[in-house]
Amino acid sequence: MSASPASWLDEIPARLADIERAHLLRRRRVVQPAGGARLLVDGQPMLAFCSNDYLGLAGHPALAEAAREATHRFGVGSGGSPLVSGHSAANAALEQELAAFVQLPRALYFYAGYATNAGIIPALMGDGDALFSDALNHACLIDGARLSRATIHRYPHADLAALEAALAASPARRKLVVSDAVFSMDGDLIDIPALLALCERFDALLLLDDAHGFGVLGPQGRGSLAQAGLTGAAASRRVLYMATLGKAAGVAGAFVAGDAALIEWLLQKTRTYIFATAAPPLLASALSKSLELIAAADDRRQQLGARIAQLRSGLAALPAAVGWHLLPSDTAVQALVIGSNEAALAVMESLRAKGLWVPAIRPPTVPAGTARLRIALSSAHTAEDVDQLLQALQRHAAGCATGQN
């Protein structure tokens, strides 16, 4: 009896081994909250610098109480898609509150940020259209662009001259510019007024992903668009503002806000909205309470700003010989570029041994040769927490500079 032909499935173990040899294998950790910025990670207590809970609201008792009350009123699940039976009174109220909070005409609430961008871009763009994407955009924007089947023009990060040239050269009638507001792996903020000016000039729509700015930037945490003065009476119909609700808001989900007609179009055409079960009303109720907390959280934002300044000042004292590079950022995302995958993992493990959890970010999330520590700060961090991290990094850097690590 002849042997059966080899299956491509037999290649998977070897391909996994290749990933591990390149220091690119990812491993999940089992976590539990342990108070403040601390977590139990695989059963071990850790001071965490990896959470996007920038205002420390995820464990706020008022959010838990709002969710508990909503569970008694609405139950746990939503039971259907939003266009069938899943659009609860809580979800409907949240959409109105989100629109009012970001000072835009209308909002559409989604169950996840990835699904929002992956769905709304194909709802807006198609064959023959032109899409212009920053080179460092988040994966959900990239995947949404690919799904749209539009012609994609990828311009160098924050290079508005290159974007201008690409827009000018495009013969497409429908054009969409997509960009993060705060870039998730670098922490820098794009020049939103300049982006909008280009869109006005070339009759393009701007989709702005403010996942890492909502709740933190702008007056009362209303986001980067509000910080740029482009909401309320100054809002442009050319801007679709998207933000996630599982970071500074401390819960889960996402929304997109903008011109009422555009939002209605997205409601009618976004497959990831139409054909998915709606977010549970207990989350919407928790988010309604979260918006109240965000608006009143100037003290938390000030605390976060102080920790950002403290970290950047401390990292400036690292020995130059080690070759690490802190990227420019005034936001909660602080990227310390180490270089190779192996070196970044070594720093992460050195910190982990000292009870500090700081993730090493490697390709394809970031470009090859720029593996880094992504230090995420929160208002839950104390000055002592940041000092502990700085001392550990300084010891490791000193060891690298002298060849002892």
PDB file of N, CA and C in Angstrom, residues 23-114:
ATOM      1  N   HIS A  23      12.693  34.629  16.970  1.00  0.00           N
ATOM      2  CA  HIS A  23      12.283  35.376  18.165  1.00  0.00           C
ATOM      3  C   HIS A  23      10.983  36.150  17.922  1.00  0.00           C
ATOM      4  N   LEU A  24      10.059  35.518  17.182  1.00  0.00           N
ATOM      5  CA  LEU A  24       8.799  36.173  16.847  1.00  0.00           C
ATOM      6  C   LEU A  24       7.577  35.400  17.357  1.00  0.00           C
ATOM      7  N   LEU A  25       7.797  34.343  18.123  1.00  0.00           N
ATOM      8  CA  LEU A  25       6.672  33.581  18.653  1.00  0.00           C
ATOM      9  C   LEU A  25       6.011  34.363  19.782  1.00  0.00           C
ATOM     10  N   ARG A  26       4.688  34.487  19.705  1.00  0.00           N
ATOM     11  CA  ARG A  26       3.935  35.190  20.743  1.00  0.00           C
ATOM     12  C   ARG A  26       3.347  34.193  21.729  1.00  0.00           C
ATOM     13  N   ARG A  27       3.301  34.616  22.988  1.00  0.00           N
ATOM     14  CA  ARG A  27       2.697  33.767  24.014  1.00  0.00           C
ATOM     15  C   ARG A  27       1.711  34.595  24.823  1.00  0.00           C
ATOM     16  N   ARG A  28       0.545  34.023  25.061  1.00  0.00           N
ATOM     17  CA  ARG A  28      -0.436  34.705  25.894  1.00  0.00           C
ATOM     18  C   ARG A  28      -0.099  34.512  27.370  1.00  0.00           C
ATOM     19  N   ARG A  29      -0.480  35.498  28.166  1.00  0.00           N
ATOM     20  CA  ARG A  29      -0.318  35.416  29.613  1.00  0.00           C
ATOM     21  C   ARG A  29      -1.700  35.481  30.251  1.00  0.00           C
ATOM     22  N   VAL A  30      -1.891  34.749  31.317  1.00  0.00           N
ATOM     23  CA  VAL A  30      -3.159  34.764  32.052  1.00  0.00           C
ATOM     24  C   VAL A  30      -3.049  35.813  33.148  1.00  0.00           C
ATOM     25  N   VAL A  31      -3.956  36.800  33.112  1.00  0.00           N
ATOM     26  CA  VAL A  31      -3.833  37.935  34.028  1.00  0.00           C
ATOM     27  C   VAL A  31      -5.078  38.096  34.898  1.00  0.00           C
ATOM     28  N   GLN A  32      -4.863  38.693  36.066  1.00  0.00           N
ATOM     29  CA  GLN A  32      -5.933  39.092  36.975  1.00  0.00           C
ATOM     30  C   GLN A  32      -5.576  40.459  37.556  1.00  0.00           C
ATOM     31  N   PRO A  33      -6.555  41.349  37.705  1.00  0.00           N
ATOM     32  CA  PRO A  33      -6.264  42.638  38.352  1.00  0.00           C
ATOM     33  C   PRO A  33      -5.793  42.422  39.786  1.00  0.00           C
ATOM     34  N   ALA A  34      -4.849  43.277  40.203  1.00  0.00           N
ATOM     35  CA  ALA A  34      -4.329  43.167  41.569  1.00  0.00           C
ATOM     36  C   ALA A  34      -4.266  44.530  42.238  1.00  0.00           C
ATOM     37  N   GLY A  35      -5.014  45.499  41.708  1.00  0.00           N
ATOM     38  CA  GLY A  35      -5.067  46.833  42.316  1.00  0.00           C
ATOM     39  C   GLY A  35      -4.120  47.805  41.668  1.00  0.00           C
ATOM     40  N   GLY A  36      -4.632  49.002  41.344  1.00  0.00           N
ATOM     41  CA  GLY A  36      -3.812  50.021  40.706  1.00  0.00           C
ATOM     42  C   GLY A  36      -3.275  49.544  39.366  1.00  0.00           C
ATOM     43  N   ALA A  37      -1.977  49.725  39.160  1.00  0.00           N
ATOM     44  CA  ALA A  37      -1.352  49.297  37.908  1.00  0.00           C
ATOM     45  C   ALA A  37      -0.742  47.910  38.029  1.00  0.00           C
ATOM     46  N   ARG A  38      -1.179  47.149  39.005  1.00  0.00           N
ATOM     47  CA  ARG A  38      -0.604  45.827  39.242  1.00  0.00           C
ATOM     48  C   ARG A  38      -1.531  44.716  38.763  1.00  0.00           C
ATOM     49  N   LEU A  39      -0.906  43.654  38.284  1.00  0.00           N
ATOM     50  CA  LEU A  39      -1.624  42.490  37.792  1.00  0.00           C
ATOM     51  C   LEU A  39      -0.972  41.229  38.334  1.00  0.00           C
ATOM     52  N   LEU A  40      -1.771  40.172  38.443  1.00  0.00           N
ATOM     53  CA  LEU A  40      -1.212  38.837  38.595  1.00  0.00           C
ATOM     54  C   LEU A  40      -1.046  38.275  37.195  1.00  0.00           C
ATOM     55  N   VAL A  41       0.170  37.963  36.809  1.00  0.00           N
ATOM     56  CA  VAL A  41       0.486  37.481  35.465  1.00  0.00           C
ATOM     57  C   VAL A  41       0.978  36.052  35.586  1.00  0.00           C
ATOM     58  N   ASP A  42       0.183  35.103  35.073  1.00  0.00           N
ATOM     59  CA  ASP A  42       0.491  33.680  35.263  1.00  0.00           C
ATOM     60  C   ASP A  42       0.745  33.379  36.737  1.00  0.00           C
ATOM     61  N   GLY A  43      -0.029  34.043  37.595  1.00  0.00           N
ATOM     62  CA  GLY A  43       0.059  33.807  39.029  1.00  0.00           C
ATOM     63  C   GLY A  43       1.113  34.614  39.747  1.00  0.00           C
ATOM     64  N   GLN A  44       1.933  35.388  39.019  1.00  0.00           N
ATOM     65  CA  GLN A  44       2.998  36.166  39.628  1.00  0.00           C
ATOM     66  C   GLN A  44       2.617  37.644  39.682  1.00  0.00           C
ATOM     67  N   PRO A  45       2.826  38.320  40.816  1.00  0.00           N
ATOM     68  CA  PRO A  45       2.505  39.754  40.890  1.00  0.00           C
ATOM     69  C   PRO A  45       3.446  40.570  40.028  1.00  0.00           C
ATOM     70  N   MET A  46       2.892  41.489  39.243  1.00  0.00           N
ATOM     71  CA  MET A  46       3.678  42.314  38.332  1.00  0.00           C
ATOM     72  C   MET A  46       3.173  43.755  38.370  1.00  0.00           C
ATOM     73  N   LEU A  47       4.101  44.695  38.266  1.00  0.00           N
ATOM     74  CA  LEU A  47       3.774  46.089  38.009  1.00  0.00           C
ATOM     75  C   LEU A  47       3.723  46.238  36.493  1.00  0.00           C
ATOM     76  N   ALA A  48       2.554  46.550  35.968  1.00  0.00           N
ATOM     77  CA  ALA A  48       2.327  46.459  34.519  1.00  0.00           C
ATOM     78  C   ALA A  48       2.438  47.815  33.840  1.00  0.00           C
ATOM     79  N   PHE A  49       3.193  47.836  32.763  1.00  0.00           N
ATOM     80  CA  PHE A  49       3.291  49.000  31.885  1.00  0.00           C
ATOM     81  C   PHE A  49       2.884  48.581  30.468  1.00  0.00           C
ATOM     82  N   CYS A  50       1.790  47.833  30.386  1.00  0.00           N
ATOM     83  CA  CYS A  50       1.378  47.288  29.099  1.00  0.00           C
ATOM     84  C   CYS A  50      -0.096  47.509  28.797  1.00  0.00           C
ATOM     85  N   SER A  51      -0.839  48.102  29.716  1.00  0.00           N
ATOM     86  CA  SER A  51      -2.281  48.244  29.535  1.00  0.00           C
ATOM     87  C   SER A  51      -2.626  49.570  28.880  1.00  0.00           C
ATOM     88  N   ASN A  52      -3.649  49.549  28.022  1.00  0.00           N
ATOM     89  CA  ASN A  52      -4.170  50.772  27.417  1.00  0.00           C
ATOM     90  C   ASN A  52      -5.262  51.423  28.265  1.00  0.00           C
ATOM     91  N   ASP A  53      -5.387  51.000  29.492  1.00  0.00           N
ATOM     92  CA  ASP A  53      -6.354  51.582  30.432  1.00  0.00           C
ATOM     93  C   ASP A  53      -5.770  52.891  30.975  1.00  0.00           C
ATOM     94  N   TYR A  54      -5.690  53.900  30.102  1.00  0.00           N
ATOM     95  CA  TYR A  54      -4.887  55.088  30.366  1.00  0.00           C
ATOM     96  C   TYR A  54      -5.366  55.918  31.550  1.00  0.00           C
ATOM     97  N   LEU A  55      -6.652  55.849  31.859  1.00  0.00           N
ATOM     98  CA  LEU A  55      -7.183  56.625  32.984  1.00  0.00           C
ATOM     99  C   LEU A  55      -7.463  55.760  34.207  1.00  0.00           C
ATOM    100  N   GLY A  56      -7.106  54.488  34.127  1.00  0.00           N
ATOM    101  CA  GLY A  56      -7.332  53.606  35.263  1.00  0.00           C
ATOM    102  C   GLY A  56      -8.797  53.372  35.580  1.00  0.00           C
ATOM    103  N   LEU A  57      -9.653  53.388  34.558  1.00  0.00           N
ATOM    104  CA  LEU A  57     -11.093  53.259  34.789  1.00  0.00           C
ATOM    105  C   LEU A  57     -11.607  51.826  34.695  1.00  0.00           C
ATOM    106  N   ALA A  58     -10.811  50.908  34.154  1.00  0.00           N
ATOM    107  CA  ALA A  58     -11.328  49.558  33.907  1.00  0.00           C
ATOM    108  C   ALA A  58     -11.830  48.885  35.186  1.00  0.00           C
ATOM    109  N   GLY A  59     -11.212  49.193  36.302  1.00  0.00           N
ATOM    110  CA  GLY A  59     -11.641  48.596  37.562  1.00  0.00           C
ATOM    111  C   GLY A  59     -12.464  49.530  38.427  1.00  0.00           C
ATOM    112  N   HIS A  60     -12.954  50.625  37.856  1.00  0.00           N
ATOM    113  CA  HIS A  60     -13.692  51.608  38.653  1.00  0.00           C
ATOM    114  C   HIS A  60     -15.011  51.002  39.142  1.00  0.00           C
ATOM    115  N   PRO A  61     -15.314  51.123  40.424  1.00  0.00           N
ATOM    116  CA  PRO A  61     -16.547  50.506  40.955  1.00  0.00           C
ATOM    117  C   PRO A  61     -17.818  51.058  40.331  1.00  0.00           C
ATOM    118  N   ALA A  62     -17.822  52.305  39.878  1.00  0.00           N
ATOM    119  CA  ALA A  62     -19.036  52.855  39.273  1.00  0.00           C
ATOM    120  C   ALA A  62     -19.363  52.162  37.955  1.00  0.00           C
ATOM    121  N   LEU A  63     -18.339  51.739  37.213  1.00  0.00           N
ATOM    122  CA  LEU A  63     -18.587  51.007  35.969  1.00  0.00           C
ATOM    123  C   LEU A  63     -19.137  49.614  36.266  1.00  0.00           C
ATOM    124  N   ALA A  64     -18.566  48.975  37.263  1.00  0.00           N
ATOM    125  CA  ALA A  64     -19.058  47.646  37.637  1.00  0.00           C
ATOM    126  C   ALA A  64     -20.504  47.717  38.117  1.00  0.00           C
ATOM    127  N   GLU A  65     -20.832  48.746  38.868  1.00  0.00           N
ATOM    128  CA  GLU A  65     -22.200  48.896  39.365  1.00  0.00           C
ATOM    129  C   GLU A  65     -23.174  49.188  38.222  1.00  0.00           C
ATOM    130  N   ALA A  66     -22.757  50.011  37.262  1.00  0.00           N
ATOM    131  CA  ALA A  66     -23.620  50.296  36.106  1.00  0.00           C
ATOM    132  C   ALA A  66     -23.883  49.034  35.305  1.00  0.00           C
ATOM    133  N   ALA A  67     -22.853  48.215  35.127  1.00  0.00           N
ATOM    134  CA  ALA A  67     -23.032  46.955  34.392  1.00  0.00           C
ATOM    135  C   ALA A  67     -23.940  46.002  35.170  1.00  0.00           C
ATOM    136  N   ARG A  68     -23.775  45.965  36.496  1.00  0.00           N
ATOM    137  CA  ARG A  68     -24.606  45.079  37.319  1.00  0.00           C
ATOM    138  C   ARG A  68     -26.076  45.472  37.222  1.00  0.00           C
ATOM    139  N   GLU A  69     -26.351  46.760  37.335  1.00  0.00           N
ATOM    140  CA  GLU A  69     -27.732  47.219  37.251  1.00  0.00           C
ATOM    141  C   GLU A  69     -28.331  46.924  35.879  1.00  0.00           C
ATOM    142  N   ALA A  70     -27.518  47.120  34.829  1.00  0.00           N
ATOM    143  CA  ALA A  70     -28.013  46.852  33.479  1.00  0.00           C
ATOM    144  C   ALA A  70     -28.290  45.373  33.263  1.00  0.00           C
ATOM    145  N   THR A  71     -27.508  44.512  33.906  1.00  0.00           N
ATOM    146  CA  THR A  71     -27.735  43.069  33.781  1.00  0.00           C
ATOM    147  C   THR A  71     -29.104  42.698  34.343  1.00  0.00           C
ATOM    148  N   HIS A  72     -29.476  43.301  35.446  1.00  0.00           N
ATOM    149  CA  HIS A  72     -30.796  43.026  36.020  1.00  0.00           C
ATOM    150  C   HIS A  72     -31.909  43.555  35.116  1.00  0.00           C
ATOM    151  N   ARG A  73     -31.650  44.646  34.424  1.00  0.00           N
ATOM    152  CA  ARG A  73     -32.684  45.258  33.589  1.00  0.00           C
ATOM    153  C   ARG A  73     -32.778  44.606  32.211  1.00  0.00           C
ATOM    154  N   PHE A  74     -31.614  44.315  31.605  1.00  0.00           N
ATOM    155  CA  PHE A  74     -31.589  43.857  30.208  1.00  0.00           C
ATOM    156  C   PHE A  74     -31.173  42.406  30.034  1.00  0.00           C
ATOM    157  N   GLY A  75     -30.636  41.779  31.074  1.00  0.00           N
ATOM    158  CA  GLY A  75     -30.029  40.470  30.892  1.00  0.00           C
ATOM    159  C   GLY A  75     -28.579  40.615  30.455  1.00  0.00           C
ATOM    160  N   VAL A  76     -27.995  39.529  29.955  1.00  0.00           N
ATOM    161  CA  VAL A  76     -26.571  39.517  29.611  1.00  0.00           C
ATOM    162  C   VAL A  76     -26.345  39.757  28.120  1.00  0.00           C
ATOM    163  N   GLY A  77     -26.954  38.960  27.266  1.00  0.00           N
ATOM    164  CA  GLY A  77     -26.727  39.084  25.829  1.00  0.00           C
ATOM    165  C   GLY A  77     -27.702  40.031  25.165  1.00  0.00           C
ATOM    166  N   SER A  78     -27.354  40.460  23.944  1.00  0.00           N
ATOM    167  CA  SER A  78     -28.264  41.341  23.203  1.00  0.00           C
ATOM    168  C   SER A  78     -29.269  40.565  22.378  1.00  0.00           C
ATOM    169  N   GLY A  79     -28.929  39.335  21.998  1.00  0.00           N
ATOM    170  CA  GLY A  79     -29.898  38.464  21.344  1.00  0.00           C
ATOM    171  C   GLY A  79     -30.047  38.602  19.853  1.00  0.00           C
ATOM    172  N   GLY A  80     -29.418  39.602  19.234  1.00  0.00           N
ATOM    173  CA  GLY A  80     -29.576  39.752  17.786  1.00  0.00           C
ATOM    174  C   GLY A  80     -28.694  40.854  17.245  1.00  0.00           C
ATOM    175  N   SER A  81     -28.694  40.975  15.929  1.00  0.00           N
ATOM    176  CA  SER A  81     -27.939  42.055  15.305  1.00  0.00           C
ATOM    177  C   SER A  81     -28.676  43.379  15.517  1.00  0.00           C
ATOM    178  N   PRO A  82     -27.977  44.504  15.361  1.00  0.00           N
ATOM    179  CA  PRO A  82     -28.626  45.794  15.635  1.00  0.00           C
ATOM    180  C   PRO A  82     -29.833  46.073  14.748  1.00  0.00           C
ATOM    181  N   LEU A  83     -29.852  45.574  13.514  1.00  0.00           N
ATOM    182  CA  LEU A  83     -30.958  45.850  12.605  1.00  0.00           C
ATOM    183  C   LEU A  83     -32.089  44.834  12.712  1.00  0.00           C
ATOM    184  N   VAL A  84     -31.939  43.882  13.647  1.00  0.00           N
ATOM    185  CA  VAL A  84     -33.034  42.944  13.897  1.00  0.00           C
ATOM    186  C   VAL A  84     -33.618  43.248  15.285  1.00  0.00           C
ATOM    187  N   SER A  85     -32.973  42.743  16.331  1.00  0.00           N
ATOM    188  CA  SER A  85     -33.538  42.980  17.671  1.00  0.00           C
ATOM    189  C   SER A  85     -32.486  43.381  18.701  1.00  0.00           C
ATOM    190  N   GLY A  86     -31.252  43.610  18.253  1.00  0.00           N
ATOM    191  CA  GLY A  86     -30.174  43.827  19.207  1.00  0.00           C
ATOM    192  C   GLY A  86     -29.919  45.261  19.598  1.00  0.00           C
ATOM    193  N   HIS A  87     -30.633  46.214  18.998  1.00  0.00           N
ATOM    194  CA  HIS A  87     -30.373  47.629  19.288  1.00  0.00           C
ATOM    195  C   HIS A  87     -31.199  48.029  20.504  1.00  0.00           C
ATOM    196  N   SER A  88     -30.629  47.802  21.682  1.00  0.00           N
ATOM    197  CA  SER A  88     -31.361  48.017  22.930  1.00  0.00           C
ATOM    198  C   SER A  88     -31.502  49.502  23.246  1.00  0.00           C
ATOM    199  N   ALA A  89     -32.336  49.785  24.215  1.00  0.00           N
ATOM    200  CA  ALA A  89     -32.497  51.161  24.679  1.00  0.00           C
ATOM    201  C   ALA A  89     -31.179  51.707  25.219  1.00  0.00           C
ATOM    202  N   ALA A  90     -30.382  50.845  25.856  1.00  0.00           N
ATOM    203  CA  ALA A  90     -29.084  51.277  26.382  1.00  0.00           C
ATOM    204  C   ALA A  90     -28.132  51.635  25.250  1.00  0.00           C
ATOM    205  N   ASN A  91     -28.114  50.822  24.192  1.00  0.00           N
ATOM    206  CA  ASN A  91     -27.239  51.099  23.058  1.00  0.00           C
ATOM    207  C   ASN A  91     -27.662  52.377  22.336  1.00  0.00           C
ATOM    208  N   ALA A  92     -28.978  52.569  22.193  1.00  0.00           N
ATOM    209  CA  ALA A  92     -29.479  53.766  21.525  1.00  0.00           C
ATOM    210  C   ALA A  92     -29.116  55.025  22.324  1.00  0.00           C
ATOM    211  N   ALA A  93     -29.246  54.952  23.645  1.00  0.00           N
ATOM    212  CA  ALA A  93     -28.891  56.097  24.478  1.00  0.00           C
ATOM    213  C   ALA A  93     -27.404  56.392  24.399  1.00  0.00           C
ATOM    214  N   LEU A  94     -26.585  55.326  24.378  1.00  0.00           N
ATOM    215  CA  LEU A  94     -25.146  55.518  24.311  1.00  0.00           C
ATOM    216  C   LEU A  94     -24.745  56.226  23.017  1.00  0.00           C
ATOM    217  N   GLU A  95     -25.356  55.868  21.907  1.00  0.00           N
ATOM    218  CA  GLU A  95     -24.998  56.528  20.647  1.00  0.00           C
ATOM    219  C   GLU A  95     -25.256  58.032  20.715  1.00  0.00           C
ATOM    220  N   GLN A  96     -26.357  58.417  21.298  1.00  0.00           N
ATOM    221  CA  GLN A  96     -26.639  59.847  21.446  1.00  0.00           C
ATOM    222  C   GLN A  96     -25.621  60.510  22.376  1.00  0.00           C
ATOM    223  N   GLU A  97     -25.255  59.825  23.436  1.00  0.00           N
ATOM    224  CA  GLU A  97     -24.294  60.382  24.388  1.00  0.00           C
ATOM    225  C   GLU A  97     -22.900  60.487  23.768  1.00  0.00           C
ATOM    226  N   LEU A  98     -22.516  59.507  22.958  1.00  0.00           N
ATOM    227  CA  LEU A  98     -21.214  59.551  22.295  1.00  0.00           C
ATOM    228  C   LEU A  98     -21.133  60.723  21.322  1.00  0.00           C
ATOM    229  N   ALA A  99     -22.188  60.902  20.533  1.00  0.00           N
ATOM    230  CA  ALA A  99     -22.212  62.019  19.581  1.00  0.00           C
ATOM    231  C   ALA A  99     -22.104  63.353  20.321  1.00  0.00           C
ATOM    232  N   ALA A 100     -22.840  63.491  21.414  1.00  0.00           N
ATOM    233  CA  ALA A 100     -22.784  64.733  22.183  1.00  0.00           C
ATOM    234  C   ALA A 100     -21.405  64.920  22.815  1.00  0.00           C
ATOM    235  N   PHE A 101     -20.810  63.826  23.276  1.00  0.00           N
ATOM    236  CA  PHE A 101     -19.525  63.925  23.949  1.00  0.00           C
ATOM    237  C   PHE A 101     -18.430  64.405  23.001  1.00  0.00           C
ATOM    238  N   VAL A 102     -18.393  63.854  21.785  1.00  0.00           N
ATOM    239  CA  VAL A 102     -17.348  64.262  20.831  1.00  0.00           C
ATOM    240  C   VAL A 102     -17.797  65.443  19.973  1.00  0.00           C
ATOM    241  N   GLN A 103     -18.995  65.945  20.223  1.00  0.00           N
ATOM    242  CA  GLN A 103     -19.512  67.153  19.578  1.00  0.00           C
ATOM    243  C   GLN A 103     -19.568  67.013  18.050  1.00  0.00           C
ATOM    244  N   LEU A 104     -20.157  65.875  17.640  1.00  0.00           N
ATOM    245  CA  LEU A 104     -20.387  65.600  16.227  1.00  0.00           C
ATOM    246  C   LEU A 104     -21.850  65.181  16.058  1.00  0.00           C
ATOM    247  N   PRO A 105     -22.404  65.308  14.830  1.00  0.00           N
ATOM    248  CA  PRO A 105     -23.853  65.151  14.668  1.00  0.00           C
ATOM    249  C   PRO A 105     -24.423  63.795  15.065  1.00  0.00           C
ATOM    250  N   ARG A 106     -23.717  62.702  14.770  1.00  0.00           N
ATOM    251  CA  ARG A 106     -24.316  61.386  14.990  1.00  0.00           C
ATOM    252  C   ARG A 106     -23.205  60.365  15.212  1.00  0.00           C
ATOM    253  N   ALA A 107     -23.510  59.301  15.963  1.00  0.00           N
ATOM    254  CA  ALA A 107     -22.540  58.241  16.233  1.00  0.00           C
ATOM    255  C   ALA A 107     -23.168  56.876  16.003  1.00  0.00           C
ATOM    256  N   LEU A 108     -22.323  55.905  15.670  1.00  0.00           N
ATOM    257  CA  LEU A 108     -22.732  54.513  15.482  1.00  0.00           C
ATOM    258  C   LEU A 108     -21.835  53.663  16.368  1.00  0.00           C
ATOM    259  N   TYR A 109     -22.454  52.854  17.231  1.00  0.00           N
ATOM    260  CA  TYR A 109     -21.737  52.082  18.253  1.00  0.00           C
ATOM    261  C   TYR A 109     -21.513  50.656  17.778  1.00  0.00           C
ATOM    262  N   PHE A 110     -20.264  50.194  17.839  1.00  0.00           N
ATOM    263  CA  PHE A 110     -19.868  48.852  17.418  1.00  0.00           C
ATOM    264  C   PHE A 110     -19.396  48.038  18.628  1.00  0.00           C
ATOM    265  N   TYR A 111     -19.352  46.740  18.444  1.00  0.00           N
ATOM    266  CA  TYR A 111     -18.922  45.818  19.495  1.00  0.00           C
ATOM    267  C   TYR A 111     -17.404  45.718  19.613  1.00  0.00           C
ATOM    268  N   ALA A 112     -16.634  46.160  18.600  1.00  0.00           N
ATOM    269  CA  ALA A 112     -15.174  46.048  18.650  1.00  0.00           C
ATOM    270  C   ALA A 112     -14.549  47.057  17.702  1.00  0.00           C
ATOM    271  N   GLY A 113     -13.386  47.553  18.072  1.00  0.00           N
ATOM    272  CA  GLY A 113     -12.694  48.530  17.239  1.00  0.00           C
ATOM    273  C   GLY A 113     -12.202  47.957  15.926  1.00  0.00           C
ATOM    274  N   TYR A 114     -11.662  46.744  15.976  1.00  0.00           N
ATOM    275  CA  TYR A 114     -11.152  46.127  14.743  1.00  0.00           C
ATOM    276  C   TYR A 114     -12.274  45.972  13.727  1.00  0.00           C
TER     277      TYR A 114
END
